Structure formats: structure tokens, C-alpha cells
Amino acid sequence: MRRSQVTTVSLLAALALGACTNAKDVLDPSAVKPPANSAQALPATQGTSATTSQTTTSPAPAATAVASTPATPAQAAAIAKTRLQVAPIVGASVEAAAPLTAELQTRAKQRGVTLVGSTDQTATHVLKGYFSTMSEGKDTTVIYVWDIYDPSGNRLHRINGQQKAPSVGSGEGWSAVAPATMQAIADQTIDQFTAWLGSGGAG
């Protein structure tokens, strides 16, 4: 069934899953199963300010050039001292998550952000992502929410958006999502994360 266009704001308002995750929400990539064709529940907004990406109709190339605007000394210092830990992705298939995590590493390096492993105790921020897909005719939209936490588990900020692109193959859901779509999301995520850090990283 063809779905009408869905905005991130209305989707998040309609879905009931709370943002506070528990052990079953954070899955190892090997345990993640593709969701059904319809969009799955994503964490609801709970008063934290958010950065929202508009729906993009075509994914940006993986090797997108880094923005030319130089960071101020204060922004550069904030980014340089950041050690970002990326939690296992929730909702995406292993095949879809692979190009996403690889591009997160590449983009973070370009932006001067240090990524650390899941057991590293020096992390300054933890990034938790929740993903779902929605098929619309010949297109597939990836809907994503990233919550940023401090090491104590306090949520500091939210990044959310949608990435729409032509479906690949004849399947639906995650099998119809091209790697370039996930790479574009990774680029946007790191760019918005560093922009938030540069603005003071408060809220």
C-alpha cells in the first residue's frame, strides 16, 4: 500500500517507544533483524532539543567534501577533546549497518572526532541510533534517530531525519536500501554532531 509522505515530527509524535533504552534495546549488530515493511517504533522525544534533517530525495556521495568553513579555536578545541562511542545500531539489518558504521568512522576522522570502542572508559559522548524503513512506491525512506548521551547516561541532544532514495532490487525494507543512502546518513550525522559540539554542546 502506498503511504502518504510522513514527516519526522509526525512520526516521532505517533510512535510510542521511550527514548530511555534498556538492555534489550541495545543489540549487537549480529542480533539485529530487518524490520517489517512498515516503519517501526522509534524513541519518542522527551523534551530534549533536537537537530532535524529534512528528507533528502537522493543520497549524497560517500566521499562528500568536508565543509570549507573553518572551525573557531573554541570549536576546534571542543571537537578535539571529544571521544565518541557509537553504540550498536538498533533496527537496521547487519548488511545496512555495515556501510553506515564504516562511513561514521571516515567522516569522524575528517571532522577531527575520535571514535572509541565499546569498552573504552574515556568516552565523552555515546551515540545511540534507532532506524526503520518505509516503502513508498519505487522509493524507500530510511528514518533515523540518534540520541547523544554523556558517560553517566544523561541524554544531551537528539539528531533525527529521513533519507529517501530509489529502492534497489525488487525487495522492500532493508534489502531495498543502497549503501550510499546509509553513507549519506553517516555524513549528515557526524556533521550535525560536530555542529552541535561547536555551538557549545548544550541541549
Coordinates of C-alpha atoms in Angstrom, one line a residue:
M1 CA 0.0 0.0 0.0
R2 CA 1.4 3.3 -1.0
R3 CA 1.9 5.6 2.0
S4 CA 1.5 9.3 2.1
Q5 CA 4.5 11.4 2.9
V6 CA 5.4 11.2 6.5
T7 CA 7.4 13.8 8.3
T8 CA 9.9 13.0 11.1
V9 CA 7.9 15.2 13.5
S10 CA 4.6 13.4 13.0
L11 CA 6.2 10.0 13.0
L12 CA 8.0 10.6 16.3
A13 CA 4.8 12.0 17.8
A14 CA 2.9 8.9 16.8
L15 CA 5.3 6.3 17.9
A16 CA 5.4 5.2 21.5
L17 CA 8.8 3.8 22.3
G18 CA 10.5 5.7 25.0
A19 CA 13.9 7.2 24.5
C20 CA 15.4 5.6 27.6
T21 CA 16.8 2.3 26.4
N22 CA 17.2 -0.8 28.4
A23 CA 19.3 -3.9 27.8
K24 CA 17.0 -5.4 25.1
D25 CA 17.1 -2.1 23.1
V26 CA 20.8 -2.1 22.6
L27 CA 21.6 -5.0 20.4
D28 CA 24.8 -6.4 19.0
P29 CA 24.8 -5.9 15.2
S30 CA 24.8 -9.7 14.7
A31 CA 21.4 -9.9 16.6
V32 CA 19.7 -7.2 14.7
K33 CA 16.9 -8.4 12.3
P34 CA 15.4 -6.4 9.4
P35 CA 12.2 -4.7 10.4
A36 CA 8.9 -5.3 8.7
N37 CA 8.0 -3.1 5.7
S38 CA 6.1 -0.6 7.8
A39 CA 8.1 1.8 9.9
Q40 CA 9.0 0.5 13.3
A41 CA 8.7 2.4 16.5
L42 CA 11.4 4.9 17.3
P43 CA 12.2 6.6 20.6
A44 CA 9.8 9.4 21.4
T45 CA 11.1 12.9 22.1
Q46 CA 11.1 13.7 25.8
G47 CA 11.9 17.4 26.0
T48 CA 15.5 17.3 24.7
S49 CA 16.2 19.7 21.9
A50 CA 16.9 18.1 18.6
T51 CA 18.6 18.6 15.2
T52 CA 16.4 17.5 12.4
S53 CA 17.4 16.7 8.9
Q54 CA 14.9 17.3 6.1
T55 CA 14.0 14.4 3.8
T56 CA 16.6 14.0 1.1
T57 CA 15.5 12.5 -2.1
S58 CA 18.8 11.2 -3.3
P59 CA 21.8 10.1 -1.2
A60 CA 25.0 12.2 -1.2
P61 CA 28.2 10.5 -2.5
A62 CA 30.1 8.8 0.2
A63 CA 33.1 10.9 -0.4
T64 CA 31.3 14.2 0.2
A65 CA 33.8 17.1 0.6
V66 CA 34.2 18.5 4.1
A67 CA 32.6 21.9 4.6
S68 CA 35.1 24.7 3.9
T69 CA 34.0 26.9 6.8
P70 CA 36.8 26.6 9.4
A71 CA 36.0 26.0 13.0
T72 CA 36.8 28.7 15.5
P73 CA 39.6 27.9 18.1
A74 CA 36.9 27.2 20.7
Q75 CA 35.0 24.9 18.4
A76 CA 38.2 23.0 17.3
A77 CA 39.1 22.6 20.9
A78 CA 35.7 21.1 21.8
I79 CA 35.9 18.7 18.9
A80 CA 39.5 17.7 19.6
K81 CA 38.8 16.6 23.2
T82 CA 35.7 14.6 22.2
R83 CA 35.9 10.8 22.3
L84 CA 32.7 9.4 20.7
Q85 CA 31.5 5.9 21.4
V86 CA 28.9 4.5 18.9
A87 CA 26.5 2.0 20.5
P88 CA 25.2 -0.9 18.4
I89 CA 22.6 0.2 15.9
V90 CA 19.0 -0.7 16.7
G91 CA 16.5 -1.6 13.9
A92 CA 18.8 -1.8 10.9
S93 CA 20.0 -5.1 9.3
V94 CA 23.6 -6.1 9.6
E95 CA 24.1 -5.5 5.9
A96 CA 22.6 -2.0 6.1
A97 CA 24.5 -1.1 9.2
A98 CA 27.9 -2.0 7.8
P99 CA 28.3 0.9 5.3
L100 CA 26.8 3.2 7.9
T101 CA 29.4 2.4 10.6
A102 CA 32.3 2.4 8.2
E103 CA 31.3 5.9 7.0
L104 CA 30.8 7.1 10.5
Q105 CA 34.5 6.3 11.1
T106 CA 35.6 8.0 7.9
R107 CA 33.6 11.1 8.5
A108 CA 34.5 11.4 12.2
K109 CA 38.2 11.3 11.2
Q110 CA 37.6 14.1 8.6
R111 CA 35.9 16.2 11.2
G112 CA 38.6 15.6 13.9
V113 CA 36.4 13.5 16.2
T114 CA 38.0 10.5 17.9
L115 CA 35.9 7.3 17.9
V116 CA 36.5 4.8 20.7
G117 CA 35.4 1.2 21.3
S118 CA 32.5 0.0 23.4
T119 CA 34.8 -0.9 26.3
D120 CA 36.7 2.3 26.3
Q121 CA 36.2 4.1 29.6
T122 CA 37.4 7.5 28.3
A123 CA 34.4 8.2 26.1
T124 CA 33.0 11.7 26.5
H125 CA 29.8 11.1 24.5
V126 CA 27.8 8.0 23.5
L127 CA 25.8 7.9 20.2
K128 CA 22.8 5.6 20.1
G129 CA 21.0 5.1 16.8
Y130 CA 17.5 3.8 16.0
F131 CA 16.5 3.1 12.4
S132 CA 13.5 2.0 10.4
T133 CA 12.4 1.9 6.7
M134 CA 9.2 2.8 4.9
S135 CA 8.5 1.9 1.3
E136 CA 6.7 4.4 -0.9
G137 CA 6.2 3.1 -4.5
K138 CA 9.6 2.9 -6.1
D139 CA 11.4 4.7 -3.3
T140 CA 12.5 3.6 0.2
T141 CA 12.8 6.1 3.1
V142 CA 15.2 5.4 6.0
I143 CA 14.0 7.1 9.1
Y144 CA 16.7 7.6 11.8
V145 CA 17.0 9.0 15.3
W146 CA 20.3 9.5 17.1
D147 CA 20.4 10.2 20.9
I148 CA 23.6 11.6 22.3
Y149 CA 24.4 10.7 26.0
D150 CA 27.1 11.6 28.4
P151 CA 29.0 8.8 30.1
S152 CA 26.5 8.8 33.0
G153 CA 23.6 8.0 30.7
N154 CA 22.1 11.5 30.6
R155 CA 20.7 12.4 27.2
L156 CA 22.2 15.6 25.9
H157 CA 20.9 16.0 22.4
R158 CA 18.9 14.3 19.6
I159 CA 19.6 14.2 15.8
N160 CA 16.8 12.9 13.6
G161 CA 15.9 12.9 10.0
Q162 CA 14.9 10.9 6.9
Q163 CA 16.8 9.8 3.8
K164 CA 14.7 8.9 0.7
A165 CA 16.2 7.2 -2.3
P166 CA 15.1 4.9 -5.2
S167 CA 14.8 1.3 -4.0
V168 CA 17.4 -1.1 -5.2
G169 CA 16.5 -4.6 -6.4
S170 CA 12.9 -5.9 -6.2
G171 CA 12.7 -6.2 -2.4
E172 CA 11.3 -4.0 0.3
G173 CA 12.6 -2.8 3.6
W174 CA 16.4 -3.0 4.3
S175 CA 17.1 -5.1 1.2
A176 CA 16.0 -2.1 -0.9
V177 CA 18.3 0.4 0.8
A178 CA 21.5 1.2 -1.1
P179 CA 24.8 1.5 0.8
A180 CA 25.1 5.1 -0.4
T181 CA 21.9 6.0 1.4
M182 CA 23.4 4.8 4.7
Q183 CA 26.7 6.6 4.0
A184 CA 24.9 9.8 3.4
I185 CA 23.1 9.4 6.8
A186 CA 26.5 8.8 8.4
D187 CA 27.9 12.0 6.9
Q188 CA 25.0 14.1 8.0
T189 CA 25.1 12.6 11.5
I190 CA 28.7 13.5 12.1
D191 CA 28.3 16.9 10.5
Q192 CA 25.4 17.7 12.8
F193 CA 27.2 16.2 15.8
T194 CA 30.2 18.5 15.3
A195 CA 28.0 21.5 14.6
W196 CA 26.3 20.8 18.0
L197 CA 29.6 20.5 19.7
G198 CA 30.8 23.7 18.1
S199 CA 27.7 25.5 19.4
G200 CA 28.6 24.6 22.9
G201 CA 27.1 21.1 23.2
A202 CA 24.3 22.2 25.5
G203 CA 20.9 20.8 24.8

